[in-house]
Short mmCIF file of C-alpha atoms and ligand atoms in Angstrom, two decimals:
data_model
loop_
_atom_site.label_atom_id
_atom_site.label_comp_id
_atom_site.label_asym_id
_atom_site.label_seq_id
_atom_site.Cartn_x
_atom_site.Cartn_y
_atom_site.Cartn_z
CA MET O 28 -35.43 18.14 41.33
CA ARG O 29 -35.65 14.38 41.28
CA ARG O 30 -32.31 12.69 40.70
CA ARG O 31 -33.64 10.63 37.83
CA THR O 32 -34.79 13.68 35.92
CA PHE O 33 -31.47 15.30 36.63
CA LEU O 34 -29.49 12.52 34.97
CA LEU O 35 -31.48 11.26 32.04
CA ARG O 36 -30.70 13.71 29.31
CA GLY O 37 -28.18 13.49 26.52
CA ALA O 38 -27.07 15.31 23.41
CA ALA O 39 -24.62 14.40 20.70
CA ALA O 40 -22.62 17.56 20.14
CA GLY O 41 -20.23 15.65 17.92
CA VAL O 42 -22.92 15.15 15.32
CA GLY O 43 -22.46 18.78 14.27
CA PHE O 44 -19.06 17.80 12.94
CA LEU O 45 -20.31 15.03 10.71
CA ALA O 46 -20.53 16.97 7.49
CA SER O 47 -16.94 18.13 7.65
CA ALA O 48 -15.59 14.81 8.87
CA GLY O 49 -16.48 12.69 5.80
CA VAL O 50 -18.45 10.10 7.74
CA ARG O 51 -18.91 6.54 6.54
CA GLY O 52 -22.10 4.64 7.22
CA GLN O 53 -22.27 1.84 9.72
CA GLU O 54 -20.60 -1.46 9.03
CA GLY O 55 -19.54 -4.13 11.46
CA SER O 56 -17.41 -2.08 13.81
CA GLY O 57 -14.91 -4.82 14.67
CA ARG O 58 -11.75 -4.78 12.53
CA THR O 59 -8.08 -5.55 12.65
CA ALA O 60 -5.47 -3.15 11.36
CA THR O 61 -2.71 -4.58 9.22
CA GLU O 62 -0.49 -1.60 9.81
CA LEU O 63 0.59 0.24 12.94
CA PRO O 64 0.09 2.73 14.47
CA VAL O 65 -3.61 2.49 15.23
CA ILE O 66 -5.47 5.37 16.86
CA ILE O 67 -9.14 5.41 17.81
CA SER O 68 -11.18 8.33 19.17
CA THR O 69 -14.75 9.07 20.11
CA TRP O 70 -16.94 11.33 17.97
CA PRO O 71 -16.29 12.98 14.62
CA PHE O 72 -14.12 15.60 16.30
CA GLY O 73 -11.84 12.65 17.08
CA LYS O 74 -10.68 12.84 13.47
CA ALA O 75 -8.66 16.02 14.09
CA ALA O 76 -7.37 14.45 17.30
CA ASN O 77 -6.26 11.32 15.42
CA LEU O 78 -4.48 13.32 12.73
CA GLU O 79 -2.60 15.25 15.41
CA ALA O 80 -1.75 12.09 17.35
CA LEU O 81 -0.51 10.43 14.16
CA GLN O 82 1.79 13.34 13.47
CA VAL O 83 3.20 13.10 17.00
CA LEU O 84 3.89 9.37 16.54
CA GLN O 85 5.43 9.95 13.13
CA SER O 86 7.74 12.55 14.67
CA GLY O 87 9.01 10.04 17.22
CA GLY O 88 6.64 10.82 20.09
CA THR O 89 5.35 8.12 22.42
CA ALA O 90 1.77 6.82 22.56
CA LEU O 91 1.29 8.97 25.66
CA ASP O 92 2.58 12.08 23.86
CA ALA O 93 0.24 11.25 20.98
CA VAL O 94 -2.97 11.02 23.01
CA GLU O 95 -2.11 14.11 25.05
CA ARG O 96 -1.49 16.23 21.94
CA GLY O 97 -4.36 14.55 20.13
CA VAL O 98 -7.10 15.47 22.58
CA MET O 99 -5.72 19.00 22.96
CA THR O 100 -7.12 19.73 19.48
CA ALA O 101 -10.65 19.56 20.85
CA GLU O 102 -9.75 21.37 24.08
CA ALA O 103 -8.65 24.34 21.97
CA ASN O 104 -11.71 24.35 19.70
CA PRO O 105 -14.47 26.74 20.87
CA ALA O 106 -16.93 25.09 18.48
CA ILE O 107 -17.00 21.91 20.61
CA SER O 108 -19.45 22.44 23.45
CA THR O 109 -18.47 19.42 25.55
CA VAL O 110 -14.68 19.75 25.83
CA GLY O 111 -12.17 22.40 26.95
CA TYR O 112 -12.58 25.98 25.74
CA GLY O 113 -16.07 25.85 24.24
CA GLY O 114 -17.32 23.47 26.90
CA PHE O 115 -20.61 24.52 28.45
CA PRO O 116 -20.47 25.59 32.10
CA ASN O 117 -22.09 24.24 35.24
CA ARG O 118 -25.35 25.68 36.56
CA ASP O 119 -23.45 28.59 38.16
CA GLY O 120 -21.82 29.55 34.86
CA ASP O 121 -18.36 28.13 35.69
CA VAL O 122 -16.58 25.82 33.26
CA GLU O 123 -15.25 22.84 35.23
CA LEU O 124 -13.06 20.54 33.18
CA ASP O 125 -12.12 16.90 33.75
CA ALA O 126 -9.27 15.04 32.02
CA ALA O 127 -6.99 12.06 32.45
CA VAL O 128 -4.13 10.20 30.83
CA PHE O 129 -3.17 6.57 31.33
CA ASP O 130 -0.02 4.81 30.15
CA GLY O 131 -0.44 1.12 29.34
CA SER O 132 3.32 0.54 29.50
CA THR O 133 3.61 1.51 33.17
CA LEU O 134 -0.02 1.34 34.36
CA ASP O 135 0.50 4.88 35.59
CA GLY O 136 -1.87 7.76 35.13
CA GLY O 137 -2.84 11.27 36.12
CA ALA O 138 -6.12 13.15 36.28
CA VAL O 139 -7.75 16.45 37.16
CA CYS O 140 -11.39 16.96 38.06
CA ALA O 141 -13.45 20.16 38.10
CA LEU O 142 -10.44 22.22 37.03
CA THR O 143 -11.26 25.87 36.37
CA GLY O 144 -9.23 28.48 34.54
CA TYR O 145 -7.12 26.26 32.27
CA ARG O 146 -8.04 25.29 28.73
CA HIS O 147 -5.89 22.18 28.54
CA PRO O 148 -6.74 19.99 31.52
CA VAL O 149 -5.10 17.00 29.83
CA GLN O 150 -1.69 18.70 30.09
CA VAL O 151 -2.26 19.28 33.78
CA ALA O 152 -3.35 15.63 34.16
CA ARG O 153 -0.08 14.48 32.65
CA LYS O 154 1.85 16.69 35.07
CA VAL O 155 -0.11 15.13 37.95
CA MET O 156 1.18 11.77 36.74
CA GLU O 157 4.76 12.90 36.23
CA ASN O 158 5.34 15.57 38.86
CA SER O 159 3.17 14.61 41.82
CA PRO O 160 2.89 11.53 44.02
CA HIS O 161 -0.87 11.41 43.28
CA LEU O 162 -3.27 10.07 40.69
CA ILE O 163 -6.08 12.64 40.85
CA LEU O 164 -6.28 16.29 41.90
CA VAL O 165 -9.60 18.11 42.11
CA GLY O 166 -10.98 21.65 42.14
CA GLN O 167 -8.88 24.34 43.80
CA GLY O 168 -6.09 21.85 44.47
CA ALA O 169 -5.85 21.03 40.77
CA ARG O 170 -5.88 24.73 39.95
CA SER O 171 -3.07 25.55 42.38
CA PHE O 172 -1.06 22.63 41.00
CA ALA O 173 -1.54 23.86 37.42
CA GLU O 174 -0.23 27.26 38.46
CA GLU O 175 2.74 25.72 40.26
CA GLN O 176 3.55 23.73 37.14
CA GLY O 177 3.81 26.95 35.15
CA PHE O 178 0.56 26.84 33.17
CA SER O 179 -1.00 30.24 32.44
CA ALA O 180 -4.59 30.73 33.52
CA GLU O 181 -6.94 31.68 30.69
CA GLU O 182 -10.61 32.48 30.11
CA THR O 183 -12.36 29.14 29.68
CA LEU O 184 -15.91 30.36 29.00
CA SER O 185 -16.12 30.89 25.23
CA ASP O 186 -18.52 33.46 23.76
CA GLY O 187 -20.69 30.64 22.42
CA ALA O 188 -20.82 28.87 25.78
CA ARG O 189 -21.63 32.14 27.57
CA ALA O 190 -24.52 32.81 25.16
CA ALA O 191 -25.85 29.27 25.59
CA TYR O 192 -25.67 29.63 29.37
CA GLN O 193 -27.56 32.94 29.31
CA LYS O 194 -30.26 31.32 27.20
CA TRP O 195 -30.49 28.35 29.57
CA LEU O 196 -30.62 30.66 32.59
CA LYS O 197 -33.53 32.59 31.10
CA LYS O 198 -35.41 29.33 30.70
CA HIS O 199 -34.35 28.07 34.14
CA PRO O 200 -33.97 31.06 36.48
CA ASP O 201 -33.97 28.62 39.42
CA ARG O 202 -30.92 26.91 37.82
CA LEU O 203 -32.63 23.54 38.13
CA GLY O 204 -32.87 22.63 34.45
CA ALA O 205 -31.64 19.14 33.64
CA PRO O 206 -27.98 18.72 32.64
CA GLU O 207 -27.37 17.99 28.96
CA GLY O 208 -24.64 16.51 26.79
CA HIS O 209 -21.60 14.50 27.81
CA ASP O 210 -19.60 13.97 24.66
CA THR O 211 -16.14 13.25 25.96
CA LEU O 212 -13.22 13.09 23.62
CA GLY O 213 -11.49 9.83 24.45
CA GLN O 214 -8.55 8.51 22.48
CA VAL O 215 -6.47 5.32 22.52
CA ALA O 216 -3.22 5.01 20.56
CA LEU O 217 -1.20 1.89 19.80
CA SER O 218 2.27 2.90 18.62
CA SER O 219 4.45 1.03 16.14
CA GLN O 220 6.52 -0.11 19.15
CA GLY O 221 3.45 -1.73 20.76
CA SER O 222 2.86 0.88 23.48
CA ILE O 223 -0.74 1.78 24.29
CA ALA O 224 -1.93 4.98 25.96
CA ALA O 225 -5.33 6.54 26.55
CA ALA O 226 -6.61 10.04 27.29
CA CYS O 227 -10.00 11.58 28.04
CA THR O 228 -11.07 15.21 28.23
CA THR O 229 -14.49 16.73 28.87
CA SER O 230 -16.45 19.58 30.38
CA GLY O 231 -18.82 16.87 31.65
CA MET O 232 -22.51 17.68 31.50
CA ALA O 233 -23.68 21.17 30.68
CA TRP O 234 -25.51 22.80 33.62
CA LYS O 235 -24.28 20.13 36.04
CA LEU O 236 -24.10 20.72 39.77
CA PRO O 237 -20.82 22.39 40.70
CA GLY O 238 -18.32 19.70 41.68
CA ARG O 239 -19.95 16.94 39.67
CA VAL O 240 -17.42 14.51 38.19
CA GLY O 241 -18.27 11.87 35.59
CA ASP O 242 -16.40 8.82 34.36
CA SER O 243 -13.84 10.55 32.15
CA PRO O 244 -11.09 11.39 34.66
CA ILE O 245 -11.52 8.21 36.67
CA VAL O 246 -9.09 5.43 35.80
CA GLY O 247 -10.97 2.28 34.86
CA HIS O 248 -14.20 4.16 34.20
CA GLY O 249 -13.53 6.63 31.40
CA LEU O 250 -10.23 5.12 30.27
CA TYR O 251 -7.90 2.20 30.78
CA ALA O 252 -4.91 0.71 28.99
CA ASP O 253 -2.50 -2.15 29.45
CA ASP O 254 0.16 -2.90 26.83
CA SER O 255 -0.27 -6.62 27.42
CA VAL O 256 -3.98 -6.45 26.42
CA GLY O 257 -5.27 -3.22 24.88
CA GLY O 258 -6.98 0.05 25.74
CA CYS O 259 -10.48 1.50 25.99
CA VAL O 260 -12.14 4.90 26.43
CA ALA O 261 -15.74 5.86 27.09
CA THR O 262 -18.14 8.66 26.29
CA GLY O 263 -21.70 9.28 27.38
CA MET O 264 -23.49 9.42 30.66
CA GLY O 265 -20.67 9.22 33.16
CA GLU O 266 -22.84 8.16 36.08
CA GLU O 267 -23.87 4.98 34.22
CA ILE O 268 -20.43 4.21 32.78
CA SER O 269 -18.87 4.51 36.23
CA LYS O 270 -21.37 2.14 37.82
CA VAL O 271 -19.99 -0.72 35.67
CA CYS O 272 -16.32 0.42 35.76
CA GLY O 273 -16.76 0.50 31.99
CA SER O 274 -13.29 0.86 30.47
CA PHE O 275 -11.66 -1.53 32.92
CA LEU O 276 -14.41 -4.05 32.25
CA VAL O 277 -13.78 -3.86 28.49
CA VAL O 278 -10.02 -4.33 28.87
CA GLU O 279 -10.45 -7.20 31.33
CA ARG O 280 -12.88 -9.00 29.01
CA MET O 281 -10.31 -8.58 26.24
CA ARG O 282 -7.69 -10.06 28.57
CA GLN O 283 -9.97 -13.09 28.90
CA GLY O 284 -10.13 -13.51 25.14
CA ALA O 285 -13.04 -11.34 23.95
CA THR O 286 -12.56 -9.19 20.86
CA PRO O 287 -12.80 -5.44 21.45
CA GLU O 288 -16.28 -5.47 19.94
CA GLU O 289 -17.48 -8.39 22.10
CA ALA O 290 -16.03 -6.79 25.23
CA ILE O 291 -17.77 -3.49 24.48
CA GLU O 292 -21.09 -5.24 23.82
CA GLU O 293 -20.84 -6.85 27.22
CA ALA O 294 -20.05 -3.59 29.03
CA LEU O 295 -22.94 -1.83 27.30
CA ASP O 296 -25.21 -4.73 28.15
CA ARG O 297 -24.30 -4.30 31.84
CA ILE O 298 -25.46 -0.70 31.62
CA LEU O 299 -28.65 -1.76 29.85
CA MET O 300 -29.28 -4.38 32.55
CA ARG O 301 -29.62 -1.51 35.04
CA GLN O 302 -31.49 0.80 32.71
CA GLY O 303 -33.64 -1.49 30.54
CA GLN O 304 -33.96 -0.02 27.07
CA ASN O 305 -34.17 3.56 28.33
CA PRO O 306 -33.27 5.52 25.20
CA ALA O 307 -32.20 8.53 27.26
CA VAL O 308 -29.16 6.66 28.56
CA GLN O 309 -26.44 7.28 26.04
CA ALA O 310 -23.05 5.63 26.36
CA ALA O 311 -20.35 4.39 24.00
CA PHE O 312 -16.93 2.78 24.11
CA VAL O 313 -14.09 2.45 21.63
CA ALA O 314 -11.28 -0.03 22.20
CA LEU O 315 -8.07 -1.35 20.66
CA SER O 316 -6.31 -4.64 21.31
CA LYS O 317 -2.53 -4.96 21.44
CA SER O 318 -2.66 -6.74 18.08
CA GLY O 319 -4.40 -3.82 16.37
CA ALA O 320 -7.98 -5.13 16.44
CA TRP O 321 -10.51 -2.45 17.26
CA GLY O 322 -14.16 -2.19 18.15
CA ALA O 323 -16.83 0.36 19.00
CA GLY O 324 -20.35 0.20 20.35
CA ALA O 325 -23.07 2.46 21.69
CA ILE O 326 -26.43 2.53 23.41
CA GLY O 327 -29.07 5.23 23.39
CA SER O 328 -28.28 6.99 20.14
CA ARG O 329 -26.12 6.91 17.05
CA PHE O 330 -22.43 7.23 17.71
CA HIS O 331 -19.45 8.06 15.53
CA TYR O 332 -15.82 7.32 16.07
CA ALA O 333 -12.61 8.12 14.22
CA ILE O 334 -10.14 5.38 13.35
CA THR O 335 -6.62 5.75 12.00
CA ARG O 336 -4.49 2.86 10.90
CA GLY O 337 -1.29 3.45 9.05
CA ASN O 338 -1.94 6.71 7.23
CA GLN O 339 -5.66 6.26 6.70
CA THR O 340 -8.22 8.04 8.90
CA GLU O 341 -12.00 7.81 8.68
CA VAL O 342 -15.09 8.47 10.76
CA ILE O 343 -17.50 5.55 11.13
CA GLU O 344 -21.09 5.48 12.34
CA VAL O 345 -22.32 2.92 14.87
CA LYS O 346 -25.99 2.21 15.50
CA PRO O 347 -27.06 1.76 19.13
CA GLN O 348 -27.27 -1.83 20.39
CA LYS O 349 -30.31 -3.24 22.18
CA ARG O 350 -30.18 -5.32 25.30
CA ARG O 351 -29.22 -8.89 24.52
CA GLY O 352 -31.23 -11.81 25.79
N1 LIG W 412 -18.71 11.04 29.99
C1 LIG W 412 -18.55 12.36 30.42
C2 LIG W 412 -19.22 12.68 31.68
O1 LIG W 412 -20.22 12.06 32.02
O2 LIG W 412 -18.78 13.59 32.34
#
């Protein structure tokens, strides 16, 4: 299989959640909240994650607690085919999960890649940050660490994901069908105390090669946060997001004075510079500044994000941007 064919496919699993999420049509996606906390997440299923994160903050939890608990909502939901239990497997039928957390107060983080056998990789990622001298653990090492930390192994292939895999296998008995879908749940929270944290969780691409890792668990690619500037998370084709160090780029442009929306436009434009207007390349970012301004942007296809400020949560649609200039 040619590498190009292998990569250039995308699907927006989150769109299935639109009806229940109460989506608002597109408006300018750059805004400033007048009330803290502010929480932003990718995709309509980010709404449940935001509501959970808000509850954690309202109960006295930190921004890091909030994003960890927030993204766990999708990890537990078998109806979401791109995250946690429910995530579609790799081409061998194994669900390999990637997740990361990053704390903008300490610039510390933790991540797991290609973790099998645990439905909440984000919890393991946080333990990597807190209970190991490392930033990232992968594969069998991540699995052994999860066991050592007291997590119980569980079935991670949901009935729906198993059925989808069987169908795919029938169509592609050589297991060389193109990977599909990469709708990461990424979340950034700005607490009332001014702390910013970010988390990402994903099963990566369905039918990927075993061992493939995208942007989501890589600090600076799928997520980044710095209390003195803001935070950003990504979703979409990890290979392309990683090539521009997407989330770090957005935060650094904000540090230089760009609004979240301007910074995101620039990062997406960098991806488009490599890819032209190829509509098969789907990527999106959401970002928050330390002052509560937020932005979102996408290329390739429509994108939806969930935003919470104060007690109000809504899902907003963003149309894909074209290459500038
Ligand atoms: N953005 C998710 C992935 O590419 O794995």
